[in-house]
CSV table of C-alpha atoms and ligand atoms in Angstrom, one decimal:
chain,number,residue,atom,x,y,z
A,1,MET,CA,5.8,3.0,10.0
A,2,THR,CA,4.4,6.4,10.4
A,3,LEU,CA,5.8,9.8,9.6
A,4,SER,CA,6.3,10.5,13.3
A,5,ASP,CA,8.7,7.6,13.5
A,6,LEU,CA,11.0,9.5,11.1
A,7,LEU,CA,11.0,12.8,13.1
A,8,GLN,CA,14.0,11.6,15.1
A,9,PHE,CA,16.2,12.2,12.0
A,10,ASN,CA,17.7,15.4,10.7
A,11,PRO,CA,18.5,16.3,7.9
A,12,ILE,CA,16.1,14.4,5.7
A,13,THR,CA,16.6,13.8,1.9
A,14,ILE,CA,13.6,12.6,-0.2
A,15,GLN,CA,14.6,10.8,-3.3
A,16,CYS,CA,12.3,10.1,-6.3
A,17,HIS,CA,13.0,7.3,-8.7
A,18,ASP,CA,15.1,8.0,-11.8
A,19,ASN,CA,13.1,9.7,-14.6
A,20,PRO,CA,10.6,10.9,-12.0
A,21,ASP,CA,6.9,11.0,-12.9
A,22,ALA,CA,4.2,13.2,-11.6
A,23,ASP,CA,3.3,10.7,-8.9
A,24,ALA,CA,6.8,10.6,-7.5
A,25,LEU,CA,7.0,14.4,-7.6
A,26,GLY,CA,3.6,14.8,-5.9
A,27,ALA,CA,4.3,12.2,-3.2
A,28,ALA,CA,7.8,13.6,-2.5
A,29,PHE,CA,6.4,17.1,-2.3
A,30,GLY,CA,3.9,16.1,0.4
A,31,LEU,CA,6.7,14.6,2.5
A,32,TYR,CA,8.9,17.7,1.9
A,33,LYS,CA,6.2,20.0,3.1
A,34,PHE,CA,5.5,17.9,6.2
A,35,PHE,CA,9.1,17.7,7.3
A,36,LYS,CA,9.7,21.4,6.6
A,37,SER,CA,6.7,22.2,8.9
A,38,LYS,CA,8.5,20.2,11.6
A,39,GLY,CA,11.6,22.4,11.3
A,40,LYS,CA,13.8,19.8,9.5
A,41,ARG,CA,16.4,20.5,7.0
A,42,VAL,CA,14.9,18.8,4.0
A,43,ARG,CA,15.9,18.2,0.3
A,44,MET,CA,14.1,16.7,-2.6
A,45,VAL,CA,16.3,15.0,-5.1
A,46,TYR,CA,16.5,12.5,-8.0
A,47,SER,CA,19.3,11.0,-10.0
A,48,GLY,CA,19.8,8.8,-13.1
A,49,ARG,CA,21.0,9.5,-16.6
A,50,PHE,CA,18.4,12.1,-17.6
A,51,GLU,CA,17.1,15.3,-16.2
A,52,ILE,CA,13.3,16.0,-16.3
A,53,GLN,CA,12.4,16.8,-19.9
A,54,LYS,CA,8.8,16.1,-20.4
A,55,ALA,CA,6.7,19.3,-20.8
A,56,ASN,CA,4.0,18.4,-18.3
A,57,LEU,CA,6.6,17.6,-15.6
A,58,SER,CA,8.6,20.7,-16.2
A,59,LEU,CA,5.4,22.7,-16.0
A,60,MET,CA,4.4,20.9,-12.8
A,61,LYS,CA,7.8,21.5,-11.2
A,62,ASN,CA,7.8,25.2,-12.1
A,63,LYS,CA,4.2,26.2,-11.6
A,64,LEU,CA,4.0,24.5,-8.2
A,65,ALA,CA,7.5,25.5,-7.3
A,66,ILE,CA,8.6,22.0,-6.4
A,67,PRO,CA,12.2,22.4,-5.1
A,68,ILE,CA,13.6,19.2,-6.6
A,69,GLU,CA,17.3,19.0,-7.4
A,70,TYR,CA,19.0,16.7,-9.9
A,71,ILE,CA,22.1,14.8,-8.7
A,72,PRO,CA,24.3,13.6,-11.6
A,73,THR,CA,25.3,10.0,-11.3
A,74,GLU,CA,29.0,10.9,-11.4
A,75,GLY,CA,30.7,12.1,-8.3
A,76,ARG,CA,27.8,12.1,-6.0
A,77,ALA,CA,28.4,12.5,-2.2
A,78,LYS,CA,27.1,10.5,0.7
A,79,ILE,CA,23.7,11.6,2.0
A,80,GLU,CA,23.9,12.9,5.6
A,81,GLY,CA,21.1,11.8,7.9
A,82,LEU,CA,18.0,10.0,6.6
A,83,LEU,CA,17.3,9.2,2.9
A,84,ILE,CA,13.7,8.3,2.0
A,85,THR,CA,13.0,6.8,-1.4
A,86,VAL,CA,9.5,7.6,-2.7
A,87,ASP,CA,7.4,5.8,-5.3
A,88,CYS,CA,10.3,3.3,-5.5
A,89,GLN,CA,12.3,1.0,-3.2
A,90,TYR,CA,15.9,1.6,-2.1
A,91,GLY,CA,18.1,-0.9,-3.9
A,92,ALA,CA,15.6,-1.6,-6.7
A,93,GLY,CA,16.6,-1.2,-10.4
A,94,ASN,CA,14.7,2.0,-11.1
A,95,VAL,CA,16.4,4.2,-8.5
A,96,THR,CA,20.1,5.2,-8.4
A,97,ARG,CA,21.6,4.0,-5.1
A,98,LEU,CA,22.8,6.9,-3.0
A,99,GLU,CA,24.9,6.1,0.1
A,100,ALA,CA,23.2,7.3,3.3
A,101,ASP,CA,23.4,7.0,7.1
A,102,TYR,CA,19.8,5.8,7.3
A,103,VAL,CA,17.2,4.7,4.8
A,104,ALA,CA,13.5,4.5,4.7
A,105,ILE,CA,11.0,3.5,1.9
A,106,ILE,CA,7.6,4.8,1.1
A,107,ASP,CA,6.1,3.1,-2.0
A,108,HIS,CA,3.0,1.6,-3.6
A,109,HIS,CA,4.6,-1.0,-5.9
A,110,GLN,CA,4.8,-4.7,-5.3
A,111,ILE,CA,7.2,-5.4,-2.5
A,112,GLU,CA,10.7,-6.1,-3.9
A,113,ILE,CA,13.0,-5.0,-1.1
A,114,THR,CA,12.5,-6.7,2.2
A,115,ASP,CA,15.6,-5.8,4.1
A,116,GLN,CA,14.8,-2.2,5.1
A,117,PRO,CA,13.1,-2.1,8.5
A,118,MET,CA,11.8,1.5,8.0
A,119,SER,CA,9.4,0.8,5.2
A,120,ARG,CA,5.8,1.5,4.3
A,121,ILE,CA,5.1,-0.3,1.0
A,122,GLU,CA,1.4,-0.7,0.3
A,123,PRO,CA,0.6,-2.0,-3.2
A,124,ARG,CA,-3.2,-1.6,-2.7
A,125,PHE,CA,-2.8,2.1,-3.4
A,126,ASP,CA,-3.2,3.3,-7.0
A,127,SER,CA,-0.7,6.1,-6.5
A,128,CYS,CA,2.1,6.9,-4.0
A,129,ALA,CA,0.5,10.4,-3.7
A,130,THR,CA,-2.5,8.7,-2.0
A,131,LEU,CA,-0.3,6.8,0.4
A,132,VAL,CA,1.4,10.0,1.4
A,133,TRP,CA,-1.9,11.7,1.7
A,134,CYS,CA,-3.1,9.0,4.1
A,135,MET,CA,0.2,9.3,6.1
A,136,LEU,CA,-0.2,13.1,6.3
A,137,LYS,CA,-3.7,12.6,7.6
A,138,GLU,CA,-2.5,10.2,10.2
A,139,GLU,CA,-0.4,13.0,11.5
A,140,GLN,CA,-3.3,15.5,11.3
A,141,TYR,CA,-1.3,17.6,8.8
A,142,PRO,CA,-3.7,20.1,7.2
A,143,VAL,CA,-3.3,19.0,3.6
A,144,GLU,CA,-6.5,20.7,2.5
A,145,ASP,CA,-5.2,24.1,3.5
A,146,ASP,CA,-2.5,24.0,0.9
A,147,MET,CA,-3.9,24.1,-2.6
A,148,VAL,CA,-0.5,23.9,-4.2
A,149,LEU,CA,0.1,20.6,-2.5
A,150,CYS,CA,-3.4,19.3,-3.2
A,151,THR,CA,-2.8,20.0,-6.9
A,152,ALA,CA,0.5,18.1,-6.9
A,153,LEU,CA,-1.1,15.1,-5.1
A,154,TYR,CA,-4.1,15.2,-7.4
A,155,TYR,CA,-1.9,15.3,-10.6
A,156,GLY,CA,0.2,12.4,-9.2
A,157,LEU,CA,-2.9,10.2,-8.8
A,158,TYR,CA,-4.3,11.5,-12.2
A,159,THR,CA,-1.3,10.4,-14.2
A,160,ASP,CA,-0.7,7.1,-12.3
A,161,THR,CA,-4.3,5.9,-13.1
A,162,ASN,CA,-4.6,6.8,-16.8
A,163,GLN,CA,-6.5,10.1,-16.0
A,164,LEU,CA,-8.4,8.5,-13.1
A,165,SER,CA,-10.0,5.9,-15.3
A,166,GLU,CA,-8.3,3.0,-13.7
A,167,LEU,CA,-8.8,3.8,-10.1
A,168,SER,CA,-9.3,0.6,-8.0
A,169,ASN,CA,-8.7,1.4,-4.4
A,170,PRO,CA,-11.5,3.2,-2.4
A,171,LEU,CA,-9.0,5.4,-0.5
A,172,ASP,CA,-7.7,6.8,-3.8
A,173,MET,CA,-11.3,7.6,-4.7
A,174,ASP,CA,-11.7,9.4,-1.4
A,175,MET,CA,-8.6,11.5,-2.1
A,176,ARG,CA,-9.8,12.3,-5.7
A,177,ASP,CA,-13.1,13.5,-4.2
A,178,GLY,CA,-11.6,15.3,-1.2
A,179,LEU,CA,-8.8,17.4,-2.7
A,180,GLU,CA,-9.4,21.1,-3.6
A,181,TYR,CA,-7.0,21.5,-6.5
A,182,ASN,CA,-6.2,24.2,-9.0
A,183,LYS,CA,-8.3,23.2,-12.0
A,184,SER,CA,-6.7,25.5,-14.6
A,185,LEU,CA,-3.2,24.2,-13.7
A,186,ILE,CA,-4.3,20.6,-14.0
A,187,SER,CA,-5.8,21.4,-17.4
A,188,GLN,CA,-2.5,23.0,-18.5
A,189,PHE,CA,-0.5,19.9,-17.4
A,190,ARG,CA,-3.0,17.6,-19.0
A,191,ASN,CA,-2.8,19.4,-22.3
A,192,SER,CA,1.0,19.3,-22.4
A,193,ASN,CA,1.2,15.6,-21.7
A,194,LEU,CA,2.3,14.2,-25.0
A,195,SER,CA,5.0,15.2,-27.4
A,196,LEU,CA,4.9,14.8,-31.2
A,197,LYS,CA,7.3,11.9,-30.8
A,198,GLU,CA,4.7,10.2,-28.6
A,199,LEU,CA,2.0,10.9,-31.1
A,200,GLU,CA,4.0,8.9,-33.6
A,201,ILE,CA,4.6,6.1,-31.1
A,202,ALA,CA,0.9,5.8,-30.5
A,203,GLY,CA,0.3,5.7,-34.3
A,204,ILE,CA,2.8,3.0,-34.9
A,205,ALA,CA,1.6,0.9,-31.9
A,206,MET,CA,-1.9,0.8,-33.3
A,207,ILE,CA,-0.9,-0.8,-36.6
A,208,ARG,CA,1.1,-3.5,-34.9
A,209,TYR,CA,-1.6,-5.3,-33.0
A,210,SER,CA,-2.0,-9.1,-32.5
A,211,TYR,CA,-5.6,-10.4,-32.6
A,212,ASN,CA,-7.2,-13.5,-31.3
A,213,ASP,CA,-10.4,-14.1,-33.3
A,214,GLY,CA,-11.5,-17.0,-31.1
A,215,TYR,CA,-11.8,-14.8,-28.0
A,216,ARG,CA,-11.9,-11.5,-29.8
A,217,PHE,CA,-9.1,-9.8,-28.0
A,218,ALA,CA,-6.2,-7.7,-29.2
A,219,VAL,CA,-2.7,-7.2,-27.6
A,220,ILE,CA,-0.4,-4.3,-28.4
A,221,LYS,CA,3.1,-3.6,-27.3
A,222,SER,CA,3.9,0.0,-27.5
A,223,LYS,CA,7.4,1.5,-27.6
A,224,PRO,CA,8.5,3.4,-24.5
A,225,CYS,CA,6.1,6.3,-24.0
A,226,ASP,CA,4.1,8.1,-21.4
A,227,PRO,CA,1.9,5.5,-19.6
A,228,ASN,CA,-1.1,7.6,-20.3
A,229,ILE,CA,-0.8,6.8,-24.0
A,230,LEU,CA,-1.6,3.2,-23.1
A,231,GLY,CA,-5.0,4.2,-21.9
A,232,LEU,CA,-5.5,6.3,-24.9
A,233,ILE,CA,-4.7,3.5,-27.3
A,234,SER,CA,-6.8,0.9,-25.4
A,235,ASP,CA,-9.8,3.2,-25.3
A,236,PHE,CA,-9.5,3.6,-29.0
A,237,LEU,CA,-9.1,-0.1,-29.7
A,238,LEU,CA,-12.2,-1.0,-27.8
A,239,GLN,CA,-14.3,0.9,-30.3
A,240,VAL,CA,-13.3,-1.5,-33.0
A,241,ASP,CA,-16.2,-3.8,-33.8
A,242,GLU,CA,-14.2,-7.1,-33.7
A,243,ILE,CA,-12.4,-6.3,-30.4
A,244,ASP,CA,-14.2,-7.0,-27.1
A,245,VAL,CA,-11.2,-7.0,-24.8
A,246,CYS,CA,-7.7,-5.5,-25.2
A,247,LEU,CA,-4.4,-5.2,-23.5
A,248,VAL,CA,-1.9,-2.5,-24.3
A,249,TYR,CA,1.5,-2.4,-22.5
A,250,ASN,CA,5.0,-1.1,-22.7
A,251,GLU,CA,8.3,-1.8,-21.2
A,252,THR,CA,9.8,0.5,-18.6
A,253,SER,CA,13.3,0.4,-17.0
A,254,ASP,CA,12.0,-1.8,-14.2
A,255,GLY,CA,9.0,-3.6,-15.6
A,256,TYR,CA,5.8,-3.5,-17.7
A,257,LYS,CA,3.1,-1.0,-17.5
A,258,LEU,CA,-0.3,-2.2,-18.8
A,259,SER,CA,-3.8,-1.0,-19.6
A,260,VAL,CA,-6.7,-3.4,-19.9
A,261,ARG,CA,-10.2,-2.7,-21.4
A,262,SER,CA,-13.3,-4.8,-21.8
A,263,CYS,CA,-16.7,-3.9,-23.2
A,264,ILE,CA,-18.4,-7.3,-22.5
A,265,LYS,CA,-20.0,-8.3,-19.2
A,266,GLU,CA,-18.3,-11.7,-19.4
A,267,VAL,CA,-14.9,-10.2,-18.8
A,268,ASN,CA,-14.2,-7.7,-16.0
A,269,ALA,CA,-11.2,-5.6,-16.8
A,270,ASN,CA,-10.1,-5.3,-13.2
A,271,GLU,CA,-10.0,-9.1,-12.8
A,272,LEU,CA,-8.2,-9.6,-16.0
A,273,ALA,CA,-5.5,-7.1,-14.9
A,274,ALA,CA,-5.2,-8.8,-11.6
A,275,TYR,CA,-4.9,-12.2,-13.4
A,276,LEU,CA,-2.2,-11.0,-15.7
A,277,THR,CA,-0.1,-9.5,-12.9
A,278,ALA,CA,-0.8,-12.1,-10.2
A,279,GLY,CA,2.4,-12.9,-8.2
A,280,ILE,CA,4.6,-10.6,-10.4
A,281,GLY,CA,3.0,-7.2,-9.9
A,282,ASN,CA,-0.3,-5.6,-9.2
A,283,GLY,CA,-3.4,-4.8,-11.2
A,284,GLY,CA,-7.0,-3.6,-10.8
A,285,GLY,CA,-9.5,-0.9,-11.6
A,286,HIS,CA,-13.0,-0.9,-12.9
A,287,LEU,CA,-15.2,-3.4,-14.7
A,288,GLU,CA,-14.4,-1.8,-18.1
A,289,LYS,CA,-11.1,-0.1,-17.5
A,290,ALA,CA,-8.1,-1.3,-15.5
A,291,GLY,CA,-4.4,-1.0,-15.3
A,292,GLY,CA,-1.4,-2.7,-13.7
A,293,PHE,CA,2.3,-2.9,-13.3
A,294,ILE,CA,4.6,-5.9,-13.5
A,295,SER,CA,8.0,-5.9,-11.9
A,296,LYS,CA,10.7,-7.0,-14.3
A,297,LYS,CA,12.6,-8.7,-11.5
A,298,LEU,CA,9.7,-10.8,-10.4
A,299,TYR,CA,8.7,-11.5,-14.1
A,300,GLU,CA,12.1,-12.9,-14.8
A,301,LYS,CA,12.0,-15.0,-11.6
A,302,VAL,CA,8.8,-16.6,-12.7
A,303,HIS,CA,8.9,-16.6,-16.5
A,304,GLY,CA,12.6,-16.5,-17.2
A,305,ALA,CA,13.5,-15.2,-20.6
A,306,THR,CA,10.0,-15.6,-22.1
A,307,HIS,CA,9.3,-12.8,-24.4
A,308,SER,CA,6.7,-10.4,-23.0
A,309,GLU,CA,4.6,-10.7,-26.2
A,310,ALA,CA,4.4,-14.4,-25.9
A,311,TYR,CA,3.6,-14.2,-22.2
A,312,PHE,CA,0.8,-11.7,-22.6
A,313,ASN,CA,-0.8,-13.4,-25.6
A,314,THR,CA,-0.7,-16.8,-23.9
A,315,ALA,CA,-1.9,-15.5,-20.6
A,316,MET,CA,-4.8,-13.6,-22.2
A,317,ALA,CA,-6.0,-16.8,-24.0
A,318,ALA,CA,-5.5,-18.8,-20.8
A,319,TYR,CA,-7.7,-16.5,-18.9
A,320,PHE,CA,-10.6,-17.2,-21.3
A,321,GLU,CA,-9.9,-20.9,-21.3
A,322,GLU,CA,-9.7,-21.2,-17.5
A,323,TYR,CA,-12.8,-19.3,-16.7
A,324,PRO,CA,-15.8,-20.7,-18.7
A,325,VAL,CA,-19.0,-18.6,-18.3
A,326,TYR,CA,-22.3,-20.0,-17.0
A,327,HIS,CA,-25.7,-18.6,-16.2
A,328,ALA,CA,-27.2,-20.0,-13.0
A,329,LYS,CA,-30.7,-20.0,-14.5
A,330,ASP,CA,-29.6,-22.7,-17.0
A,331,TYR,CA,-26.9,-24.3,-14.9
A,332,ARG,CA,-27.7,-27.6,-13.2
A,333,TYR,CA,-25.9,-27.9,-9.9
A,334,ASP,CA,-24.6,-31.3,-9.4
A,335,CYS,CA,-25.0,-32.3,-5.7
A,336,THR,CA,-22.9,-35.4,-5.9
A,337,ASP,CA,-20.1,-35.2,-3.3
A,338,ALA,CA,-21.4,-31.8,-2.1
A,339,VAL,CA,-21.4,-31.2,1.7
A,340,LEU,CA,-24.3,-29.5,3.5
A,341,TYR,CA,-23.5,-26.3,5.3
A,342,VAL,CA,-25.5,-23.7,7.1
A,343,HIS,CA,-24.7,-20.0,7.7
A,344,LYS,CA,-23.1,-19.2,11.0
A,345,GLN,CA,-25.4,-17.2,13.3
A,346,LYS,CA,-23.6,-13.9,12.9
A,347,LYS,CA,-24.8,-10.3,12.9
A,348,TYR,CA,-24.6,-8.6,9.5
A,349,GLY,CA,-25.7,-5.1,8.6
A,350,TYR,CA,-28.3,-4.6,5.9
A,351,VAL,CA,-29.5,-1.6,4.0
A,352,ARG,CA,-32.6,-1.4,1.8
A,353,VAL,CA,-31.4,1.1,-0.8
A,354,LYS,CA,-34.7,2.7,-1.5
A,355,GLU,CA,-35.0,3.7,2.1
A,356,LEU,CA,-32.0,5.9,2.0
A,357,PRO,CA,-33.4,9.4,2.3
A,358,GLY,CA,-33.1,11.4,-1.0
A,359,ILE,CA,-31.2,8.7,-2.9
A,360,GLY,CA,-31.7,9.3,-6.7
A,361,ARG,CA,-32.2,6.7,-9.3
A,362,TRP,CA,-28.5,6.4,-10.1
A,363,SER,CA,-25.8,6.1,-7.6
A,364,ILE,CA,-22.4,4.6,-7.0
A,365,ILE,CA,-21.4,2.2,-4.3
A,366,ARG,CA,-17.8,2.3,-3.1
A,367,THR,CA,-16.4,-0.7,-1.2
A,368,MET,CA,-13.1,-2.2,-0.4
A,369,ASP,CA,-13.4,-3.8,-3.9
A,370,GLY,CA,-13.8,-0.5,-5.8
A,371,GLU,CA,-16.8,1.3,-7.2
A,372,LEU,CA,-19.9,0.1,-9.0
A,373,ASP,CA,-22.8,2.0,-10.7
A,374,ILE,CA,-26.1,1.1,-9.2
A,375,GLU,CA,-29.6,1.6,-10.4
A,376,THR,CA,-31.6,2.0,-7.3
A,377,ALA,CA,-35.0,1.5,-8.9
A,378,ASP,CA,-34.8,-2.2,-8.3
A,379,ASP,CA,-35.6,-3.2,-4.7
A,380,LEU,CA,-32.0,-3.8,-3.8
A,381,TYR,CA,-30.4,-4.6,-0.5
A,382,PHE,CA,-26.8,-4.5,0.7
A,383,VAL,CA,-25.6,-6.9,3.3
A,384,LEU,CA,-22.3,-5.9,4.9
A,385,ASP,CA,-20.0,-7.9,7.1
A,386,SER,CA,-17.4,-7.0,9.8
A,387,GLN,CA,-14.6,-6.6,7.2
A,388,GLY,CA,-16.5,-4.1,5.1
A,389,ARG,CA,-17.4,-6.6,2.3
A,390,VAL,CA,-20.7,-5.9,0.7
A,391,GLU,CA,-23.1,-8.4,-1.0
A,392,PHE,CA,-26.2,-7.5,-3.1
A,393,LYS,CA,-29.5,-9.1,-2.3
A,394,THR,CA,-33.0,-8.9,-3.8
A,395,HIS,CA,-36.0,-8.4,-1.6
A,396,GLU,CA,-37.0,-12.0,-2.1
A,397,GLN,CA,-33.6,-13.2,-1.0
A,398,MET,CA,-33.6,-11.1,2.1
A,399,LEU,CA,-37.0,-12.5,3.1
A,400,ALA,CA,-36.0,-16.1,2.3
A,401,TYR,CA,-32.5,-16.2,3.8
A,402,TYR,CA,-32.3,-13.6,6.5
A,403,GLN,CA,-34.1,-12.6,9.6
A,404,CYS,CA,-34.2,-8.8,9.4
A,405,MET,CA,-34.3,-6.9,12.7
A,406,ASP,CA,-35.1,-3.4,13.7
A,407,GLU,CA,-31.9,-3.0,15.7
A,408,ASN,CA,-29.3,-0.6,14.4
A,409,PHE,CA,-26.0,-2.2,13.2
A,410,ALA,CA,-23.5,-0.5,15.4
A,411,THR,CA,-20.4,-0.3,13.2
A,412,GLU,CA,-18.1,0.6,16.1
A,413,GLU,CA,-19.1,-2.7,17.7
A,414,ASN,CA,-19.7,-4.9,14.7
A,415,MET,CA,-17.0,-3.8,12.2
A,416,ASP,CA,-13.3,-4.3,12.3
A,417,GLU,CA,-11.7,-1.0,13.1
A,418,LYS,CA,-9.4,-1.1,10.1
A,419,ALA,CA,-12.1,-2.2,7.6
A,420,TYR,CA,-12.9,0.3,4.8
A,421,ARG,CA,-16.3,1.8,5.5
A,422,PRO,CA,-18.5,1.3,2.4
A,423,LEU,CA,-20.4,4.3,1.1
A,424,MET,CA,-22.9,5.3,-1.5
A,425,LYS,CA,-23.0,8.5,-3.6
A,426,GLY,CA,-26.0,9.9,-5.3
A,427,LYS,CA,-25.0,10.6,-8.9
A,428,LYS,CA,-27.1,13.6,-9.2
A,429,ASP,CA,-26.0,15.7,-6.2
A,430,GLY,CA,-23.0,13.7,-5.0
A,431,ALA,CA,-24.6,13.3,-1.5
A,432,THR,CA,-22.7,10.7,0.5
A,433,TYR,CA,-24.3,7.9,2.5
A,434,MET,CA,-22.1,5.9,4.9
A,435,LEU,CA,-23.8,2.5,4.7
A,436,GLY,CA,-22.9,1.7,8.3
A,437,ASP,CA,-25.0,4.7,9.5
A,438,TYR,CA,-28.1,3.3,7.9
A,439,ALA,CA,-27.6,-0.4,8.4
A,440,LYS,CA,-29.8,-2.6,10.6
A,441,VAL,CA,-29.0,-6.0,11.9
A,442,CYS,CA,-29.9,-9.2,10.1
A,443,ILE,CA,-29.0,-12.8,10.9
A,444,PRO,CA,-28.9,-15.6,8.3
A,445,LYS,CA,-31.6,-18.2,8.8
A,446,LYS,CA,-30.2,-21.3,10.5
A,447,GLU,CA,-32.5,-23.8,8.8
A,448,LYS,CA,-31.4,-22.9,5.3
A,449,GLN,CA,-29.0,-25.6,4.2
A,450,ILE,CA,-26.5,-25.1,1.4
A,451,TYR,CA,-24.6,-27.5,-0.8
A,452,VAL,CA,-21.0,-26.7,-0.9
A,453,LYS,CA,-18.2,-28.2,-3.0
A,454,GLN,CA,-14.7,-27.1,-3.8
A,455,LEU,CA,-13.8,-26.0,-7.3
A,456,GLU,CA,-11.0,-27.7,-9.1
A,457,ASP,CA,-11.3,-25.4,-12.1
A,458,GLY,CA,-12.2,-21.8,-12.5
A,459,ILE,CA,-15.8,-20.7,-13.3
A,460,LYS,CA,-17.7,-17.5,-13.9
A,461,ILE,CA,-21.4,-17.7,-13.0
A,462,PHE,CA,-24.1,-15.1,-13.4
A,463,PRO,CA,-26.4,-15.7,-10.5
A,464,VAL,CA,-30.2,-15.9,-11.1
A,465,TRP,CA,-30.7,-12.5,-9.5
A,466,ASP,CA,-28.0,-10.6,-11.5
A,467,GLU,CA,-27.7,-10.9,-15.2
A,468,GLU,CA,-25.2,-8.0,-15.3
A,469,ARG,CA,-22.4,-9.1,-13.0
A,470,TYR,CA,-20.9,-12.6,-12.7
A,471,GLN,CA,-19.3,-14.1,-9.7
A,472,LEU,CA,-15.8,-15.4,-10.1
A,473,GLY,CA,-14.8,-18.8,-8.7
A,474,MET,CA,-11.1,-19.6,-8.7
A,475,PRO,CA,-9.8,-23.1,-8.2
A,476,GLY,CA,-9.9,-23.7,-4.4
A,477,ASP,CA,-13.0,-21.5,-3.9
A,478,TYR,CA,-16.4,-23.2,-3.3
A,479,LEU,CA,-19.5,-23.5,-5.5
A,480,ALA,CA,-22.6,-23.4,-3.4
A,481,ALA,CA,-26.4,-23.7,-3.9
A,482,TYR,CA,-29.3,-23.5,-1.6
A,483,ARG,CA,-30.8,-27.0,-0.9
A,484,ASP,CA,-34.4,-25.9,-1.3
A,485,ASP,CA,-33.6,-24.2,-4.7
A,486,THR,CA,-30.4,-25.2,-6.4
A,487,ARG,CA,-30.8,-22.6,-9.1
A,488,HIS,CA,-29.5,-20.2,-6.4
A,489,THR,CA,-26.0,-21.1,-7.2
A,490,PHE,CA,-23.2,-18.9,-5.9
A,491,ILE,CA,-19.5,-18.7,-5.1
A,492,ILE,CA,-18.0,-18.7,-1.6
A,493,PRO,CA,-14.4,-17.5,-1.7
A,494,LYS,CA,-12.1,-20.0,0.0
A,495,GLU,CA,-11.1,-17.8,2.8
A,496,LEU,CA,-14.7,-17.1,3.8
A,497,LEU,CA,-16.1,-20.7,4.0
A,498,ASN,CA,-15.1,-21.3,7.6
A,499,GLU,CA,-15.6,-17.7,8.7
A,500,ASN,CA,-19.2,-17.6,7.6
A,501,TYR,CA,-20.5,-21.2,7.3
A,502,GLU,CA,-20.5,-24.4,9.3
A,503,ILE,CA,-21.3,-28.0,8.5
A,504,ALA,CA,-25.0,-28.7,9.0
A,505,ALA,CA,-25.4,-30.7,12.2
A,506,SER,CA,-27.9,-33.4,11.0
A,507,LEU,CA,-28.6,-34.5,7.5
A,508,GLU,CA,-32.1,-35.6,8.6
B,601,MN,MN1,3.5,5.7,-8.7
């Protein structure tokens, strides 16, 4: 569904969830401005038991002149024309049901409501503001000309990602970098975020932790509070000597909001957040900082009446148990029952990082999987595929396993139109390099045979060429090793085996 599809309706009412947050306000404001520019009669509304009270939200509403109206739950009238619920799904528990002629949904939470044909629900987005930003861009709406709107969208993203620290989706990062917002207003909102009551909540939360000394993790359940407090508490906890990994969460009207932190390379916070929310919500972020949300409806379906504290403590311990850590340099690959495969003869793009003009020593790579800091001093290569996935290779690996050509890797031809285009940013000057523009063609060498076997259990393995970042193998994925050097052990995700590899024709 695009915004053009909704232009057949008039009037249009945009509804935020009850107890609206900055993300709901920002996203709804973007839609309001768009439909207004198309000459529609538009309203922005919310309902529920409480009117907006939090200082930062009142400030946001007043300073940005966001024309939102409160509809009391008693005696509300039917909505004429189209009703769009934003940052929430019509019929879900966190939004008061308003009767309307037509209904549409624009949201970034896990899909809960499936019976509304006019829906755009994309859980990959970190904020609904970013989803709306993308939809406005699809319509060529000039968002960047409107600093007030940019500020609202930016603050929406800011608050939904624990002050941008838990960003996971590259499009959200693109919006963060692309918006021209009012810096002094953002600073005002930021500094009126917490109340004295919330200060007390944070204090109480910190003395009621549970600690697992086997795996050195802590779990804290906080009383209802602004979600940004979760990030604050978890950042603080991580500084404690005995704590390597922590989870801080609280209960909201429709689910659980969580913050995850890790300061050890054996645990990636983004993966742990995805693990804790798998099938019942969504989670992700960075290696050290991540966040997530669990829908109460889905939680109850899967875990029944299990107490959230029990669930989180058990799931945290299970994560450590299910994913033992190995280092490929001391790992002995067992070839028994392994099947020999070879790489399919496909075109990949490759980039030798040190050949990027003007790239400094430190940079960031942004791919469909998020961002990573890169030290470019090592002779590093990136190999990218048609879907925008990126793999790191050393110089030796490139020579050994790929035939590198001089031909340019034409992204228009060789990459899926919808794939996110990976990019690098120099840390010093912020210069952006679209990897596709610099990539040349490489083809895997056909004679290199690879042992492949399916994993029954989870594993984390640090490859010989990277002592900083492990590869995660989940049950069902494949553990592979080059036949001529089995220390080169690596993971092939299950969906990629048949896409990129084929069984070796002869076993000699
Ligand atoms: Mn949101």
